[in-house]
Short mmCIF file of C-alpha atoms in Angstrom, two decimals:
data_model
loop_
_atom_site.label_atom_id
_atom_site.label_comp_id
_atom_site.label_asym_id
_atom_site.label_seq_id
_atom_site.Cartn_x
_atom_site.Cartn_y
_atom_site.Cartn_z
CA MET I 1 0.00 0.00 0.00
CA SER I 2 1.44 3.32 -1.02
CA THR I 3 1.48 6.29 1.26
CA ALA I 4 1.24 9.96 0.45
CA PRO I 5 4.54 11.82 0.49
CA ASP I 6 5.33 13.73 3.64
CA THR I 7 4.69 17.37 2.81
CA ALA I 8 5.25 18.73 6.30
CA PRO I 9 7.63 21.68 6.37
CA THR I 10 11.17 20.74 7.23
CA GLY I 11 13.84 22.71 9.08
CA ARG I 12 15.51 23.37 5.76
CA LEU I 13 12.36 25.01 4.37
CA LEU I 14 11.82 27.06 7.50
CA ARG I 15 15.41 28.22 7.71
CA THR I 16 15.81 31.88 6.87
CA SER I 17 18.27 32.62 4.11
CA PRO I 18 21.37 34.70 4.91
CA LEU I 19 20.17 37.40 2.51
CA ARG I 20 16.86 37.74 4.31
CA ARG I 21 18.59 37.89 7.66
CA LEU I 22 20.89 40.59 6.32
CA LEU I 23 18.01 42.64 4.94
CA ALA I 24 16.23 42.38 8.28
CA ARG I 25 19.13 43.98 10.18
CA PRO I 26 18.21 47.56 11.20
CA GLU I 27 21.80 48.76 10.93
CA LEU I 28 22.25 47.68 7.30
CA GLY I 29 21.53 51.14 5.91
CA SER I 30 23.92 52.80 8.34
CA VAL I 31 26.70 50.34 7.47
CA VAL I 32 26.33 51.27 3.79
CA GLY I 33 26.29 54.95 4.71
CA ALA I 34 29.36 54.64 6.96
CA ALA I 35 31.31 52.88 4.22
CA ALA I 36 30.36 55.60 1.74
CA VAL I 37 31.39 58.40 4.12
CA PHE I 38 34.68 56.65 4.92
CA VAL I 39 35.60 56.18 1.26
CA PHE I 40 34.56 59.74 0.43
CA PHE I 41 36.78 61.37 3.05
CA ALA I 42 39.60 58.92 2.37
CA PHE I 43 39.83 60.52 -1.08
CA ALA I 44 38.80 64.06 -0.11
CA ALA I 45 41.25 64.47 2.79
CA ASP I 46 44.84 63.25 2.52
CA SER I 47 45.29 63.07 6.28
CA PHE I 48 42.03 61.20 6.99
CA LEU I 49 43.61 57.71 6.94
CA ARG I 50 46.45 58.56 9.30
CA PRO I 51 46.29 56.63 12.60
CA ALA I 52 46.18 59.84 14.64
CA SER I 53 43.31 61.13 12.50
CA LEU I 54 41.34 57.92 12.90
CA SER I 55 41.89 58.15 16.65
CA THR I 56 40.44 61.66 16.59
CA VAL I 57 37.45 60.40 14.60
CA LEU I 58 36.84 57.61 17.13
CA TYR I 59 37.02 60.08 20.00
CA ALA I 60 34.48 62.39 18.37
CA ALA I 61 32.24 59.39 17.70
CA SER I 62 32.58 58.11 21.27
CA THR I 63 31.44 61.39 22.86
CA ILE I 64 28.23 61.07 20.85
CA GLY I 65 28.02 57.29 20.96
CA ILE I 66 28.02 57.04 24.75
CA MET I 67 24.69 58.87 24.73
CA ALA I 68 23.41 57.53 21.40
CA VAL I 69 23.34 53.96 22.76
CA PRO I 70 20.85 54.52 25.61
CA VAL I 71 18.91 57.01 23.48
CA ALA I 72 18.57 54.29 20.82
CA LEU I 73 17.23 51.83 23.40
CA LEU I 74 14.75 54.46 24.54
CA MET I 75 13.63 55.06 20.94
CA ILE I 76 13.24 51.32 20.38
CA GLY I 77 10.99 51.47 23.45
CA GLY I 78 8.92 54.11 21.65
CA GLU I 79 9.98 57.27 23.54
CA PHE I 80 12.23 60.35 23.29
CA ASP I 81 14.33 62.31 25.75
CA LEU I 82 14.86 65.96 24.85
CA SER I 83 16.62 66.59 28.16
CA ALA I 84 19.54 64.26 27.42
CA GLY I 85 21.91 67.01 26.28
CA VAL I 86 21.53 69.33 29.26
CA MET I 87 21.42 66.34 31.62
CA VAL I 88 25.06 65.71 30.72
CA THR I 89 25.92 69.23 31.86
CA SER I 90 23.76 68.87 34.99
CA SER I 91 25.67 65.73 35.92
CA ALA I 92 29.02 67.48 35.56
CA LEU I 93 27.83 70.55 37.48
CA VAL I 94 26.54 68.53 40.43
CA SER I 95 29.77 66.55 40.66
CA SER I 96 31.92 69.68 40.51
CA MET I 97 29.92 71.90 42.86
CA VAL I 98 29.34 69.22 45.51
CA SER I 99 33.06 68.41 45.57
CA TYR I 100 34.13 72.06 45.69
CA GLN I 101 31.58 73.32 48.21
CA LEU I 102 32.13 70.42 50.61
CA THR I 103 35.91 70.47 50.02
CA ALA I 104 35.54 66.71 49.81
CA ASN I 105 37.20 64.01 47.79
CA VAL I 106 35.93 64.41 44.23
CA TRP I 107 34.58 60.85 44.37
CA VAL I 108 31.94 62.13 46.78
CA GLY I 109 30.76 64.54 44.12
CA VAL I 110 30.88 61.78 41.50
CA ALA I 111 28.69 59.52 43.66
CA VAL I 112 26.18 62.28 44.46
CA SER I 113 26.06 63.17 40.76
CA LEU I 114 25.22 59.58 39.88
CA LEU I 115 22.31 59.53 42.33
CA VAL I 116 20.99 62.91 41.18
CA THR I 117 21.27 62.05 37.49
CA LEU I 118 19.52 58.70 37.91
CA ALA I 119 16.80 60.51 39.86
CA ILE I 120 16.27 62.87 36.91
CA GLY I 121 15.92 59.89 34.60
CA ALA I 122 13.48 58.21 36.98
CA PHE I 123 11.52 61.48 37.19
CA ASN I 124 11.11 61.52 33.41
CA GLY I 125 9.97 57.91 33.35
CA ILE I 126 7.55 58.26 36.27
CA MET I 127 6.02 61.44 34.89
CA LEU I 128 5.57 59.77 31.50
CA THR I 129 3.89 56.66 32.86
CA ARG I 130 1.76 58.43 35.50
CA THR I 131 0.45 61.32 33.39
CA GLY I 132 0.13 59.65 30.01
CA LEU I 133 1.52 62.78 28.36
CA PRO I 134 3.78 62.38 25.30
CA SER I 135 7.47 62.01 26.05
CA PHE I 136 8.07 65.09 23.89
CA ILE I 137 6.17 67.27 26.38
CA ILE I 138 7.56 65.63 29.51
CA THR I 139 11.21 65.80 28.49
CA LEU I 140 10.85 69.25 26.94
CA GLY I 141 9.71 70.46 30.34
CA THR I 142 12.67 68.72 31.99
CA PHE I 143 14.99 70.25 29.39
CA LEU I 144 13.78 73.76 30.22
CA MET I 145 13.95 73.18 33.98
CA LEU I 146 17.46 71.75 33.83
CA THR I 147 18.64 74.56 31.55
CA GLY I 148 17.41 77.14 34.06
CA MET I 149 18.72 75.23 37.08
CA ASN I 150 22.15 74.75 35.52
CA LEU I 151 22.54 78.48 35.01
CA GLY I 152 20.75 79.61 38.18
CA PHE I 153 22.55 77.34 40.65
CA THR I 154 25.95 77.90 39.03
CA LYS I 155 25.65 81.70 39.27
CA LEU I 156 24.20 81.45 42.78
CA ILE I 157 27.01 79.27 44.11
CA SER I 158 30.07 80.38 42.12
CA GLY I 159 29.00 83.88 41.08
CA THR I 160 29.81 83.14 37.43
CA VAL I 161 28.46 80.93 34.64
CA SER I 162 31.17 78.31 35.20
CA THR I 163 32.29 76.19 38.13
CA GLN I 164 35.52 76.56 40.06
CA SER I 165 38.49 74.39 39.17
CA ILE I 166 38.73 71.11 41.10
CA ALA I 167 42.01 69.97 39.52
CA ASP I 168 43.93 70.25 42.81
CA MET I 169 41.38 68.37 44.92
CA GLU I 170 41.87 64.93 46.40
CA GLY I 171 40.77 62.09 44.14
CA PHE I 172 40.96 64.11 40.92
CA PRO I 173 43.83 62.09 39.37
CA THR I 174 42.07 58.74 39.80
CA ALA I 175 38.76 60.12 38.55
CA HIS I 176 40.56 61.63 35.57
CA ASP I 177 42.12 58.26 34.81
CA LEU I 178 38.70 56.58 34.76
CA PHE I 179 36.74 59.17 32.81
CA ALA I 180 39.19 61.26 30.78
CA SER I 181 42.55 59.53 30.44
CA THR I 182 44.46 58.83 27.25
CA LEU I 183 45.74 55.37 26.34
CA THR I 184 48.68 54.91 23.97
CA LEU I 185 48.63 51.89 21.65
CA GLY I 186 51.21 51.47 18.92
CA GLY I 187 52.30 55.07 19.31
CA VAL I 188 48.74 56.36 18.79
CA ASP I 189 46.76 58.06 21.57
CA PHE I 190 43.20 56.90 22.24
CA LYS I 191 40.78 58.49 24.68
CA VAL I 192 39.28 56.23 27.35
CA THR I 193 35.79 57.28 26.23
CA ILE I 194 36.24 54.93 23.28
CA LEU I 195 36.39 52.01 25.73
CA TRP I 196 33.32 53.31 27.58
CA TRP I 197 31.52 53.53 24.24
CA PHE I 198 32.42 49.99 23.16
CA ALA I 199 31.44 48.63 26.57
CA LEU I 200 28.03 50.31 26.43
CA VAL I 201 27.40 49.01 22.91
CA ALA I 202 28.26 45.47 24.01
CA LEU I 203 26.09 45.73 27.14
CA ALA I 204 23.13 47.21 25.28
CA SER I 205 23.38 44.59 22.52
CA TRP I 206 23.41 41.82 25.10
CA ILE I 207 20.35 43.28 26.81
CA LEU I 208 18.43 43.65 23.55
CA LEU I 209 19.30 40.29 22.04
CA ARG I 210 19.91 37.94 24.97
CA THR I 211 17.64 38.98 27.84
CA ARG I 212 13.96 39.12 28.68
CA ALA I 213 14.32 42.87 29.22
CA GLY I 214 15.32 43.20 25.56
CA ASN I 215 12.10 41.49 24.49
CA TRP I 216 10.19 43.87 26.75
CA ILE I 217 11.87 46.92 25.14
CA PHE I 218 10.88 45.82 21.63
CA ALA I 219 7.39 44.90 22.82
CA VAL I 220 6.58 48.22 24.50
CA GLY I 221 7.97 50.10 21.50
CA GLY I 222 5.89 48.09 19.05
CA ASN I 223 2.58 48.16 20.93
CA LYS I 224 2.55 48.95 24.63
CA ASP I 225 -1.10 47.96 25.11
CA ALA I 226 -0.55 44.55 23.55
CA ALA I 227 2.66 44.17 25.57
CA ARG I 228 0.83 44.98 28.81
CA ALA I 229 -1.87 42.46 27.91
CA VAL I 230 0.67 39.63 27.77
CA GLY I 231 2.31 40.56 31.06
CA VAL I 232 5.15 42.87 30.03
CA PRO I 233 5.97 45.38 32.84
CA VAL I 234 5.51 48.44 30.63
CA THR I 235 5.89 51.02 33.42
CA ALA I 236 9.08 49.53 34.84
CA THR I 237 10.55 49.09 31.36
CA LYS I 238 10.02 52.72 30.38
CA ILE I 239 11.34 54.04 33.69
CA GLY I 240 14.38 51.78 33.31
CA LEU I 241 15.03 53.09 29.80
CA TYR I 242 14.98 56.69 31.00
CA MET I 243 17.36 55.78 33.82
CA GLY I 244 19.61 54.19 31.19
CA VAL I 245 19.76 57.54 29.39
CA ALA I 246 20.59 59.15 32.72
CA LEU I 247 23.44 56.69 33.26
CA GLY I 248 24.90 57.60 29.87
CA ALA I 249 24.53 61.29 30.77
CA TRP I 250 26.41 60.70 34.02
CA ILE I 251 29.33 59.01 32.20
CA SER I 252 29.45 61.79 29.61
CA GLY I 253 29.18 64.46 32.29
CA GLN I 254 32.09 63.06 34.27
CA HIS I 255 34.19 62.96 31.12
CA LEU I 256 33.31 66.59 30.46
CA LEU I 257 34.27 67.61 33.98
CA PHE I 258 37.50 65.66 34.35
CA SER I 259 38.70 66.60 30.87
CA TYR I 260 38.63 70.34 31.61
CA ASP I 261 38.18 70.44 35.46
CA VAL I 262 35.61 73.26 35.04
CA VAL I 263 32.13 73.23 33.47
CA GLN I 264 30.23 75.95 31.64
CA SER I 265 26.58 75.96 32.75
CA GLY I 266 25.24 76.60 29.24
CA GLU I 267 26.81 73.57 27.59
CA GLY I 268 24.84 70.65 26.20
CA VAL I 269 21.91 72.54 24.69
CA GLY I 270 21.13 71.03 21.28
CA ASN I 271 23.16 67.87 21.77
CA GLU I 272 20.00 65.85 22.40
CA LEU I 273 19.15 66.24 18.72
CA ILE I 274 22.55 64.89 17.72
CA TYR I 275 22.01 61.80 19.88
CA ILE I 276 18.62 61.22 18.27
CA ILE I 277 20.09 61.77 14.80
CA ALA I 278 22.81 59.18 15.47
CA ALA I 279 20.17 56.66 16.58
CA VAL I 280 17.95 57.35 13.55
CA ILE I 281 20.87 57.12 11.13
CA GLY I 282 21.70 53.82 12.83
CA GLY I 283 18.30 52.37 11.96
CA CYS I 284 15.99 53.27 14.86
CA LEU I 285 12.46 54.15 13.84
CA ILE I 286 10.74 57.26 15.17
CA THR I 287 7.68 55.09 15.84
CA GLY I 288 9.61 52.65 18.06
CA GLY I 289 9.94 48.88 18.13
CA TYR I 290 12.85 48.70 15.68
CA GLY I 291 16.58 49.39 15.90
CA SER I 292 19.82 48.21 17.47
CA ALA I 293 22.64 49.37 19.71
CA VAL I 294 25.20 48.57 17.02
CA GLY I 295 23.28 50.77 14.60
CA SER I 296 23.48 53.72 17.00
CA ALA I 297 27.24 53.17 17.24
CA ILE I 298 27.54 53.28 13.47
CA GLY I 299 25.42 56.42 13.40
CA ALA I 300 27.78 58.02 15.93
CA LEU I 301 30.75 56.89 13.84
CA ILE I 302 29.25 58.58 10.77
CA PHE I 303 28.91 61.74 12.85
CA GLY I 304 32.55 61.49 13.93
CA MET I 305 33.82 60.86 10.40
CA THR I 306 31.81 63.78 9.02
CA SER I 307 32.68 66.31 11.72
CA LYS I 308 36.41 65.56 11.59
CA GLY I 309 36.55 64.72 7.89
CA ILE I 310 35.41 68.24 7.04
CA VAL I 311 38.25 69.60 9.18
CA PHE I 312 40.85 67.28 7.63
CA ALA I 313 39.62 68.24 4.15
CA GLU I 314 40.01 71.91 5.16
CA TRP I 315 36.44 72.76 4.21
CA ASN I 316 34.35 75.48 5.76
CA PRO I 317 32.90 73.88 8.96
CA ASP I 318 29.76 75.97 8.54
CA TRP I 319 28.58 73.28 6.11
CA PHE I 320 28.72 70.54 8.73
CA LYS I 321 25.06 70.82 9.74
CA PHE I 322 24.05 70.66 6.08
CA PHE I 323 25.90 67.37 5.58
CA LEU I 324 24.50 66.02 8.85
CA GLY I 325 20.94 66.87 7.81
CA ALA I 326 21.45 65.36 4.37
CA MET I 327 22.77 62.15 5.91
CA LEU I 328 19.79 62.01 8.26
CA LEU I 329 17.33 62.21 5.37
CA LEU I 330 19.23 59.73 3.21
CA ALA I 331 19.67 57.28 6.08
CA THR I 332 15.99 57.48 7.01
CA LEU I 333 14.92 56.84 3.41
CA LEU I 334 17.39 53.98 3.07
CA ASN I 335 16.31 52.43 6.35
CA ALA I 336 12.66 52.62 5.29
CA TRP I 337 13.50 50.94 1.96
CA VAL I 338 15.51 48.21 3.69
CA ARG I 339 12.69 47.51 6.12
CA LYS I 340 10.13 47.24 3.32
CA ARG I 341 12.40 44.83 1.46
CA ALA I 342 12.85 42.77 4.62
CA GLU I 343 9.09 42.62 5.23
CA ALA I 344 8.44 41.66 1.62
CA ALA I 345 11.03 38.90 1.80
CA ALA I 346 9.69 37.52 5.10
#
């Protein structure tokens, strides 16, 4: 007696092809863009490929990338943080003024700054989840409050718009080594922020791809109501994402302080847009639920290559914002095309 052939799907038929997996990667567009920018400046600027120049590019990218990573995770979770730029300055100001006013070891100021900065992040998350207002409104309010507090407290305490120098205080050398030192490899100097950046990218990628929290981040960014219905802790996830941005702001703020030992109260305004741009260029969608930490790193690298490539090519730096805006539009269009191709191939 003959039997009908087994037509059940096999593992081979269900296996996704490498091309489809590649097209589904959110950072694909940014990788193509980064390669194009690298090749362009390699030809446009003779000094671009020098080891010292590449080190400078990596440093510029790292100062953006440290913040772009948590901002990307927040955007994947479906939210924004317009206070991220001034929060960096707030973190540095708290660390500096606490240390100086208490004449304490600078590590006391660093610790207090961490607590204060995380509290700001938690405030953003709690206000968002309790009020139901858009993150744009919540964080815009925080942005304005922090901008005023940075200036007001600095002038009230120091009498000027900048803090007093803490370079001669106890603990400064060790804090400088951790947050602002320079490492020499093969005769080329590299800033320690590059290591901080790589570590954050690795940590964020592990969270997104290997943990339950990563699934929660994608779920709340895709559809928070559906995520809540299946048991995802939406409130805790969003608060945690805002505190992640605060942690990045604390690291960046300490680098700012221990690089120059004084802080200008008006710094940081506008940087939040650069962090968002880096995340979007790296493949994050404005609507949430899609993106990667690696993509944000590539977006920051494109920023670094462009900002320093223009200098190495001896062009007028006034055109930098034009190139940045053009890259944002092109990357967004390319990312949208890649996603449509990936969905069609699925």
